[in-house]
C-alpha positions as a printed Julia matrix, in Angstrom:
625×3 Matrix{Float64}:
 -16.19   35.91   94.23
 -13.58   35.14   91.68
 -15.31   31.9    90.85
 -18.62   33.68   90.28
 -16.9    36.29   88.11
 -15.29   33.6    85.97
 -18.58   31.79   85.57
 -20.33   34.97   84.42
 -17.71   36.18   81.92
 -16.37   32.78   80.81
 -12.8    33.1    82.04
 -11.03   29.78   82.69
  -8.07   29.0    84.91
  -5.8    27.06   82.51
  -3.83   25.33   85.25
  -6.99   24.18   86.94
  -8.48   23.01   83.62
  -5.43   20.94   82.76
  -5.59   19.17   86.08
  -9.25   18.38   85.53
  -8.54   17.02   82.03
  -5.98   14.62   83.4
  -8.43   13.49   86.04
 -11.16   12.98   83.44
  -8.81   11.11   81.11
  -8.26    8.45   83.73
 -12.0     7.9    83.95
 -12.55    7.48   80.17
 -12.03    3.94   78.73
  -8.79    3.86   76.73
 -10.38    2.05   73.76
 -13.22    4.53   73.36
 -11.59    6.36   70.44
  -9.78    3.33   68.93
 -10.98    2.02   65.6
 -13.27   -0.94   66.02
 -11.47   -3.54   63.96
 -14.46   -5.84   64.04
 -16.06   -3.51   61.51
 -13.12   -3.54   59.07
 -14.07   -5.15   55.74
 -13.22   -8.84   55.36
 -12.12  -10.38   52.07
 -15.55  -11.91   51.47
 -17.09   -8.43   51.26
 -15.31   -7.87   47.96
 -16.51   -9.15   44.57
 -15.66  -12.76   43.77
 -13.17  -11.79   41.06
 -11.38   -9.45   43.47
 -11.19  -12.24   46.06
  -9.78  -14.64   43.49
  -7.12  -12.13   42.43
  -6.04  -11.54   46.05
  -5.83  -15.28   46.71
  -3.89  -15.77   43.47
  -1.35  -13.21   44.63
  -1.14  -14.88   48.05
  -0.59  -18.29   46.46
   2.28  -16.95   44.31
   3.89  -15.26   47.33
   3.66  -18.42   49.45
   4.98  -20.58   46.62
   7.93  -18.24   46.12
   8.66  -17.87   49.84
   9.03  -21.64   50.29
  11.56  -21.94   47.46
  13.44  -18.66   47.7
  17.08  -18.77   48.72
  18.33  -15.22   49.1
  16.75  -11.84   48.46
  13.7   -10.98   46.36
  15.81  -10.08   43.34
  15.33  -10.66   39.62
  18.0   -13.37   39.54
  16.33  -15.35   42.33
  12.69  -14.74   41.38
  12.58  -15.4    37.61
  13.36  -19.18   37.85
  10.8   -19.59   40.65
   8.14  -17.74   38.64
   8.76  -20.05   35.68
   8.33  -23.01   38.03
   5.15  -21.51   39.52
   3.65  -21.16   36.05
   4.12  -24.89   35.38
   3.15  -26.27   38.81
   0.35  -23.89   39.83
  -1.1   -23.39   36.38
  -1.27  -19.63   36.99
  -0.07  -16.71   34.93
   2.73  -15.35   37.14
   3.53  -11.63   37.39
   6.85  -10.03   36.57
   9.44  -10.21   39.31
   9.06   -6.48   40.1
   5.3    -6.79   40.59
   5.83   -9.82   42.84
   8.35   -7.9    44.94
   5.77   -5.11   45.34
   3.11   -7.59   46.48
   5.53   -9.07   49.01
   6.34   -5.61   50.42
   2.65   -4.73   50.95
   1.9    -8.17   52.38
   4.75   -8.15   54.89
   4.2    -4.52   55.97
   0.53   -5.26   56.7
   1.46   -8.07   59.05
   0.69  -10.69   56.41
  -2.9    -9.56   55.91
  -4.5   -10.88   52.75
  -6.42   -7.6    52.51
  -3.18   -5.89   51.54
  -3.26   -7.93   48.33
  -6.67   -6.59   47.28
  -6.2    -4.86   43.89
  -6.23   -1.09   44.22
  -8.99   -0.75   41.65
 -11.37   -2.4    44.15
 -11.07    0.69   46.36
 -11.48    3.23   43.56
 -14.51    5.3    42.68
 -16.91    7.72   44.32
 -17.92    6.38   47.75
 -21.11    8.48   47.73
 -22.6     7.03   44.56
 -26.23    6.08   45.02
 -26.6     2.36   45.63
 -29.31    1.95   43.01
 -27.21    3.76   40.43
 -24.23    1.56   41.2
 -26.31   -1.58   40.74
 -27.45   -0.34   37.34
 -23.87    0.46   36.37
 -22.81   -3.05   37.34
 -25.75   -4.52   35.43
 -24.89   -2.6    32.26
 -21.23   -3.57   32.39
 -22.02   -7.2    33.14
 -24.73   -7.66   30.51
 -23.36   -5.52   27.69
 -19.65   -4.84   28.01
 -18.25   -8.04   29.52
 -19.6   -10.33   26.8
 -18.23  -12.11   23.76
 -20.25   -9.72   21.56
 -17.8    -6.98   22.69
 -20.18   -4.02   22.62
 -18.52   -0.61   22.85
 -18.48    1.48   26.03
 -20.83    3.94   24.29
 -23.39    1.18   23.67
 -23.01    0.04   27.27
 -23.57    3.57   28.57
 -26.66    3.93   26.36
 -28.1     0.79   27.96
 -27.27    2.13   31.45
 -28.91    5.5    30.7
 -32.06    3.77   29.41
 -32.24    1.61   32.55
 -31.97    4.7    34.8
 -34.73    6.49   32.88
 -36.97    3.43   33.09
 -36.33    2.99   36.8
 -37.03    6.68   37.57
 -40.46    6.39   35.94
 -41.54    4.28   38.9
 -39.94    6.49   41.59
 -41.84    9.5    42.99
 -39.15   10.89   45.32
 -35.41   10.31   45.49
 -34.92    9.56   41.84
 -31.71    7.87   40.75
 -29.02   10.31   39.73
 -27.4     9.31   36.47
 -23.61    9.56   36.25
 -22.0    11.28   33.3
 -20.64    9.43   30.3
 -17.1    10.45   31.28
 -17.58    8.99   34.77
 -19.02    5.81   33.23
 -15.96    5.5    30.98
 -13.76    5.84   34.06
 -15.66    3.01   35.76
 -15.13    0.74   32.77
 -11.46    1.67   32.49
 -10.93    0.89   36.18
 -11.9    -2.76   35.67
  -9.07   -5.33   35.88
  -7.72   -5.61   32.3
  -7.16   -9.36   32.59
 -10.75  -10.0    33.74
 -12.06   -7.83   30.91
  -9.99   -9.75   28.35
 -11.23  -13.1    29.71
 -14.89  -12.08   29.41
 -14.6   -10.37   26.02
 -11.98  -12.52   24.23
 -11.64  -15.75   26.2
  -9.14  -17.08   28.71
  -6.63  -18.3    26.14
  -6.36  -14.87   24.54
  -6.15  -13.21   27.97
  -3.38  -15.54   29.12
  -1.45  -14.84   25.95
  -2.0   -11.08   26.22
  -0.98  -10.83   29.89
   1.49  -13.67   30.05
   4.79  -13.4    31.79
   7.29  -14.02   29.01
   9.52  -16.79   30.26
  13.19  -17.28   29.7
  14.49  -19.99   27.42
  16.77  -22.58   29.01
  20.3   -21.83   27.89
  22.3   -24.64   26.28
  25.87  -25.31   27.42
  27.08  -27.61   24.63
  26.19  -28.76   21.09
  23.16  -31.05   20.69
  22.05  -30.43   24.28
  18.81  -28.7    23.23
  17.67  -29.27   19.66
  14.43  -27.76   18.33
  12.43  -29.38   15.52
   9.55  -28.02   13.48
   7.89  -28.1    10.04
   6.98  -25.39    7.57
   5.66  -25.31    4.0
   8.28  -23.73    1.74
   6.58  -20.85   -0.15
   7.78  -21.78   -3.64
   6.43  -24.1    -6.35
   9.03  -26.56   -7.63
   9.28  -28.3   -11.02
   9.6   -32.03  -11.71
  13.13  -32.9   -12.92
  11.96  -35.08  -15.82
   8.5   -33.86  -16.78
   8.99  -30.12  -16.22
   5.57  -29.8   -14.62
   4.83  -27.96  -11.34
   4.68  -30.26   -8.3
   3.51  -27.72   -5.73
   5.06  -26.48   -2.5
   7.33  -28.86   -0.55
   7.38  -29.24    3.24
  10.57  -28.62    5.19
  11.33  -30.37    8.5
  14.35  -28.78   10.16
  16.35  -29.25   13.38
  18.17  -26.36   15.08
  20.91  -26.56   17.73
  20.29  -24.0    20.47
  23.95  -23.77   21.58
  25.68  -23.09   18.26
  22.59  -21.93   16.32
  23.6   -24.41   13.61
  21.11  -26.25   11.41
  21.91  -29.84   12.38
  19.62  -31.62    9.91
  16.56  -31.32    7.69
  14.37  -33.15    5.2
  12.33  -31.92    2.23
   9.36  -33.77    0.71
   5.92  -33.15   -0.7
   3.99  -35.13    1.91
   2.36  -33.4     4.83
   4.27  -33.54    8.16
   4.25  -37.11    9.46
   6.34  -39.65   11.31
   8.23  -40.37    8.08
   9.28  -36.74    7.58
  10.41  -36.55   11.22
  12.31  -39.83   10.78
  14.18  -38.59    7.7
  15.11  -35.32    9.38
  16.36  -37.16   12.47
  18.5   -39.5    10.37
  19.98  -36.45    8.68
  20.71  -34.99   12.12
  22.1   -38.03   13.91
  24.34  -39.47   11.18
  27.59  -38.23    9.63
  27.25  -35.84    6.68
  30.6   -36.37    4.95
  28.71  -37.42    1.79
  27.5   -33.86    1.18
  30.45  -32.71   -0.96
  30.25  -35.8    -3.16
  26.59  -35.15   -3.91
  26.92  -31.36   -4.22
  30.46  -30.5    -5.45
  29.67  -26.77   -5.38
  29.66  -26.77   -1.56
  33.03  -25.64   -0.16
  32.64  -26.07    3.61
  31.94  -29.16    5.69
  28.84  -29.83    7.8
  30.18  -31.1    11.14
  26.84  -31.22   12.97
  25.72  -34.73   13.93
  25.47  -36.95   16.99
  23.17  -37.9    19.84
  20.58  -35.37   21.04
  20.08  -34.75   24.77
  16.76  -32.86   24.73
  14.53  -32.69   21.66
  12.15  -29.7    21.83
   8.96  -30.28   19.81
   5.51  -28.73   19.53
   2.16  -30.48   19.96
   1.83  -31.78   16.39
   0.27  -35.25   16.06
   3.41  -36.61   14.38
   5.38  -35.86   17.57
   2.96  -37.81   19.8
   3.13  -41.13   17.92
   4.1   -44.35   19.67
   6.61  -45.02   16.9
   8.49  -41.79   17.61
   8.47  -42.3    21.38
   9.74  -45.87   21.02
  12.36  -44.94   18.43
  13.77  -41.99   20.34
  13.93  -43.71   23.72
  17.47  -45.05   23.16
  18.53  -42.05   21.04
  17.32  -38.98   22.95
  17.55  -38.34   26.7
  14.17  -36.59   26.81
  11.46  -35.09   24.59
  10.19  -31.69   25.7
   6.77  -30.62   24.42
   6.26  -26.88   24.07
   3.03  -25.63   25.64
   0.53  -23.8    23.49
   0.75  -20.0    23.53
   4.31  -20.09   24.93
   6.39  -19.46   21.81
   9.5   -18.33   23.67
  10.23  -21.97   24.49
  10.94  -22.71   20.82
  11.96  -19.42   19.23
  15.19  -20.36   17.45
  13.61  -22.6    14.82
  10.83  -20.07   14.14
  13.34  -17.29   13.45
  15.36  -19.66   11.29
  12.43  -20.28    8.93
  12.07  -16.53    8.49
  15.79  -16.21    7.72
  15.56  -18.99    5.14
  12.66  -17.32    3.35
  14.34  -13.93    3.28
  17.77  -15.29    2.42
  16.83  -17.83   -0.25
  13.2   -18.61   -1.03
  11.88  -15.1    -1.68
  14.29  -14.69   -4.59
  13.18  -17.88   -6.37
  10.78  -17.82   -9.35
   7.49  -19.46   -8.45
   7.39  -17.93   -4.97
   3.94  -18.02   -3.38
   2.25  -15.45   -1.13
   0.34  -16.04    2.09
  -2.27  -13.47    1.09
  -3.88  -14.13   -2.34
  -4.55  -10.41   -2.79
  -0.79   -9.87   -3.05
  -0.59  -11.96   -6.22
  -2.1    -9.32   -8.51
  -1.28  -10.59  -12.05
   1.45  -12.91  -10.77
   0.81  -16.67  -11.24
   3.28  -18.81   -9.21
   2.54  -21.92  -11.29
   3.37  -20.2   -14.57
   6.42  -18.47  -13.11
   7.84  -21.59  -11.42
  11.16  -22.67  -12.91
  13.27  -24.27  -10.14
  13.63  -28.06  -10.4
  13.59  -30.24   -7.29
  17.26  -31.26   -7.69
  18.34  -27.63   -8.08
  16.38  -26.6    -4.99
  18.06  -29.39   -2.99
  21.47  -28.06   -3.97
  20.44  -24.47   -3.24
  19.14  -25.2     0.25
  22.23  -27.26    1.18
  24.46  -24.51   -0.21
  22.58  -21.84    1.75
  22.77  -23.8     5.02
  26.44  -24.85    4.82
  28.2   -22.04    2.96
  25.96  -19.08    3.81
  24.06  -19.42    7.07
  26.7   -21.38    9.03
  29.47  -18.99    7.97
  27.67  -15.7     8.65
  27.4   -13.92   12.01
  24.09  -13.35   13.74
  22.33   -9.99   13.67
  24.16   -8.78   16.79
  27.5   -10.06   15.54
  28.11  -12.2    18.6
  28.87  -15.59   17.04
  29.28  -17.47   13.78
  27.36  -20.81   13.99
  30.1   -22.95   12.41
  32.84  -21.63   14.71
  30.55  -21.68   17.76
  30.05  -25.43   17.2
  33.82  -26.01   17.25
  34.37  -23.8    20.33
  32.78  -26.34   22.66
  35.04  -28.78   24.49
  32.11  -31.18   24.82
  31.0   -32.77   21.58
  28.06  -35.2    21.27
  28.38  -38.96   20.91
  28.49  -40.1    17.28
  26.87  -43.06   15.48
  29.26  -45.05   13.31
  29.43  -48.52   11.75
  27.01  -51.0    13.3
  25.5   -48.32   15.54
  24.55  -46.27   12.47
  22.94  -49.32   10.81
  20.96  -50.11   13.97
  19.88  -46.47   14.15
  18.02  -46.78   10.84
  16.17  -49.8    12.24
  15.31  -48.09   15.54
  13.82  -45.16   13.66
  11.37  -47.45   11.87
   7.59  -47.47   12.13
   6.59  -49.44   15.24
   3.88  -52.11   15.13
   3.08  -55.1    17.36
   1.99  -58.28   15.57
   1.59  -62.01   16.19
   3.57  -64.73   14.45
   1.19  -67.21   12.83
   1.62  -70.26   10.68
   1.78  -67.94    7.66
   4.31  -65.62    9.29
   3.5   -61.99   10.1
   0.69  -60.09    8.4
   1.41  -56.37    8.22
   0.47  -53.55    5.8
  -1.81  -56.05    3.96
   1.29  -58.08    3.15
   2.79  -61.3     4.5
   6.32  -61.53    5.86
   8.06  -64.88    6.45
  11.59  -66.27    6.92
  13.24  -69.46    8.17
  14.61  -67.69   11.24
  11.13  -66.45   12.11
   9.73  -69.99   11.8
  12.43  -71.32   14.15
  11.69  -68.56   16.65
   8.0   -69.5    16.65
   8.83  -73.15   17.27
  10.82  -72.64   20.44
   9.26  -69.63   22.17
   6.26  -69.71   24.48
   2.96  -68.05   23.71
   0.7   -65.99   25.97
  -2.52  -67.12   27.67
  -4.46  -66.68   24.41
  -2.01  -68.9    22.57
  -0.43  -66.03   20.62
   3.21  -65.03   20.2
   3.53  -61.24   19.94
   6.6   -59.51   18.55
   7.64  -55.92   17.96
   8.22  -54.94   14.32
   9.91  -51.96   12.68
   9.19  -50.85    9.12
  11.3   -48.52    7.03
   8.54  -46.36    5.46
  10.66  -45.85    2.34
  11.01  -49.62    1.64
   8.42  -52.22    2.65
  10.1   -55.15    0.88
  11.22  -56.29    4.33
  10.53  -55.57    7.99
  12.66  -55.93   11.1
  11.37  -58.17   13.89
  12.73  -57.91   17.42
  13.36  -61.33   18.99
  12.83  -60.75   22.69
  14.66  -63.87   23.88
  17.73  -63.05   21.78
  17.55  -59.26   22.18
  18.16  -58.56   18.49
  16.39  -57.58   15.26
  16.16  -59.91   12.28
  15.28  -58.93    8.73
  12.15  -60.67    7.44
  11.35  -60.28    3.7
   7.89  -59.96    2.22
   6.39  -63.03    0.55
   6.35  -61.51   -2.92
   7.07  -63.55   -6.03
   6.06  -60.76   -8.4
   8.58  -58.19   -7.16
   5.77  -55.77   -6.28
   7.38  -54.56   -3.04
  10.9   -53.97   -4.39
  11.75  -50.34   -3.62
   8.1   -49.61   -2.81
   7.4   -47.09   -0.05
   4.63  -47.5     2.49
   2.98  -44.32    1.23
   2.89  -45.65   -2.35
   1.6   -49.03   -1.18
  -1.24  -47.47    0.82
  -2.32  -45.41   -2.21
  -2.22  -48.47   -4.46
  -4.35  -50.38   -1.96
  -6.82  -47.51   -1.83
  -7.13  -47.44   -5.63
  -7.69  -51.2    -5.67
 -10.5   -50.88   -3.14
 -12.11  -48.12   -5.17
 -11.88  -50.19   -8.35
 -13.38  -53.2    -6.58
 -16.27  -51.1    -5.28
 -16.96  -49.84   -8.79
 -17.39  -53.45   -9.97
 -19.99  -54.21   -7.33
 -23.63  -53.81   -8.4
 -25.32  -52.72   -5.2
 -28.83  -53.03   -6.65
 -28.21  -56.6    -7.78
 -26.82  -57.5    -4.35
 -29.88  -55.99   -2.68
 -32.23  -58.0    -4.93
 -30.31  -61.2    -4.16
 -30.39  -60.56   -0.43
 -34.14  -59.9    -0.39
 -34.8   -62.99   -2.55
 -32.84  -65.18   -0.12
 -34.64  -63.68    2.86
 -38.02  -64.32    1.24
 -37.05  -67.9     0.4
 -35.95  -68.62    3.97
 -39.09  -67.06    5.37
 -41.21  -69.13    2.99
 -39.55  -72.34    4.16
 -40.16  -71.43    7.78
 -43.79  -70.65    7.04
 -44.18  -73.95    5.17
 -42.95  -75.86    8.21
 -45.27  -73.94   10.52
 -48.33  -74.55    8.37
 -47.58  -78.16    7.44
 -50.64  -80.35    7.98
 -48.6   -83.51    8.34
 -46.02  -82.15   10.86
 -45.71  -84.43   13.88
 -45.64  -83.1    17.39
 -42.18  -84.54   17.87
 -39.57  -83.71   15.27
 -36.73  -86.14   14.52
 -33.36  -85.34   16.02
 -31.31  -82.95   13.95
 -28.28  -85.16   14.38
 -30.01  -88.04   12.58
 -31.29  -85.93    9.69
 -27.89  -84.34    9.37
 -26.25  -87.76    9.03
 -28.75  -88.75    6.34
 -28.2   -85.47    4.5
 -24.47  -86.16    4.53
 -25.07  -89.71    3.34
 -27.42  -88.66    0.51
 -25.0   -85.84   -0.5
 -27.69  -83.2    -0.22
 -26.33  -79.97   -1.67
 -25.14  -78.31   -4.87
 -24.25  -81.48   -6.81
 -26.75  -83.8    -5.12
 -30.48  -83.76   -4.44
 -32.34  -81.12   -2.49
 -33.97  -83.6    -0.12
 -33.08  -86.74    1.79
 -36.06  -88.46    0.06
 -35.17  -90.75   -2.85
 -37.01  -90.08   -6.12
 -36.87  -93.66   -7.44
 -40.58  -94.26   -7.06
 -40.47  -95.02   -3.39
 -43.5   -93.76   -1.58
 -41.64  -93.35    1.68
 -41.66  -89.82    2.96
 -38.75  -88.12    4.59
 -40.06  -88.99    7.97
 -40.43  -92.64    7.01
 -36.82  -92.66    5.91
 -35.82  -91.19    9.2
 -37.85  -93.79   11.05
 -35.91  -96.6     9.39
 -32.84  -95.32   11.23
 -30.17  -95.93    8.61
 -27.22  -97.59   10.23
 -24.41  -95.05    9.9
 -21.43  -95.22   12.18
 -20.18  -91.96   13.59
 -16.67  -92.97   12.56
 -17.69  -92.79    8.92
 -18.52  -89.11    9.27
 -16.13  -88.01   11.99
 -14.07  -85.86    9.6
 -17.06  -83.61    8.87
 -17.85  -80.88   11.37
 -21.45  -79.89   11.87
 -20.73  -76.39   13.09
């Protein structure tokens, strides 16, 4: 009765219901309500760029994990990220971002899906598929291009595509998203990918780079940076008082002490010679400074062997001559990568300090932007002579820059140099003399009977002749040697004798004194002028007429032989006719034929048939080829 009553009015016995639920629960499969992981998205369901970003993050994490000793802290991660940038060729994240990636990756059980950028999961999940495809099309075709159309232009294209598509749809027309929503879609794109498509990879890498840390020096001359810059001032010739233009400055900067350890100034564009002069200034003792410039009160103690020379990618730093010269003088040459200026920042800041501290106050200063000149003419205003500028720049370096503290008042360069217990090795005496030779222009040449031909000159000496006599040649019968030329004086070269392991000085064969004190640069210009003068003397039209006349004459002779009525089927041997031509002295001073013109009726072929008796020994000294 009670059961019927409960069924009619819907009353339930709670205790009985609970027991039934437990019984039913045992009959239901336990995995019925579990999430079917086979339907979870895999990485290949994401866009290609999203996949690449996730894999890039995974690669950085794995690279770091293999090399990490200790916790994921800034101190431990920064050096590894710098290493990853060089070895993997990737733009690494900051250490904080990397630590965040690692946390998500480890907490997910090392699932690569945890590294999917969050922007890939953004947006309205209910957006119509057709509308989304048109959004993607508009962004791909209009926004992510080198033409860099605005978002407004991109949205206008998207709106037009939706209108056009709806013209062909009767029901279920595509719903257009608002301009604000479209802007949000564009702004949700990965900034790096957008920069790559709109501005190029190089710009994107520079914009989103991880700024590395410069290697800290522990002693003087351990890391020395070198670079060039045009000095923005027009200088005056000492004798003629005419403007010479802007000079170039090549300067070397010690990273430890922040001292300027050497420099050179000249009016030639950066080259091996300007690097050579600056290096000589750096490596050798500078005690001569006060004798040349008495106004200087302090000494310039900076000189000695360089451990690591930090250079950029200028052509003058990639020359064989520089590599060969610096091999015994520098432990290593480090080339700064493009778009990574933090690896060579000291020298760049130094140029700015020089301009602000000295050059900007000089009459004849030039401006980078011509619009800044107004009525100012640097050529007319220039007044500083070359010799005065040389004294000014030495004075500024030694008495001003070296003796002043840096902007944060941490160190004074001169005193920082002397604080170190470890000073570089110095070049003195014979070592200093050999240094000038080592820093010469490298060329490989053969020693011939006339000596060595180099720079369109000939170099010869008795010692070189003796060396050629008693040293073996290669398989081609040539004896190669290594030569060094001082670009400032080509009156002699230095030849390295391999068997004796030494250089010898070989003078130029020059009776006129042309090469005395002549630089290679001057010599090359003189040679160029000579070639131009020679070309001006050549009459090209006359040469062309002569060439065509000779060609016509040769062709006429060939045609005469082909059409000769009296030509025999068998021609006489060339060797015999050649001997007769030699005997008759056919040529410029003699006759034009081997036939005598003394009334004899014999033809050339008859003469040949008589077979003049000429011994080969009589003509053996004449070569027929």
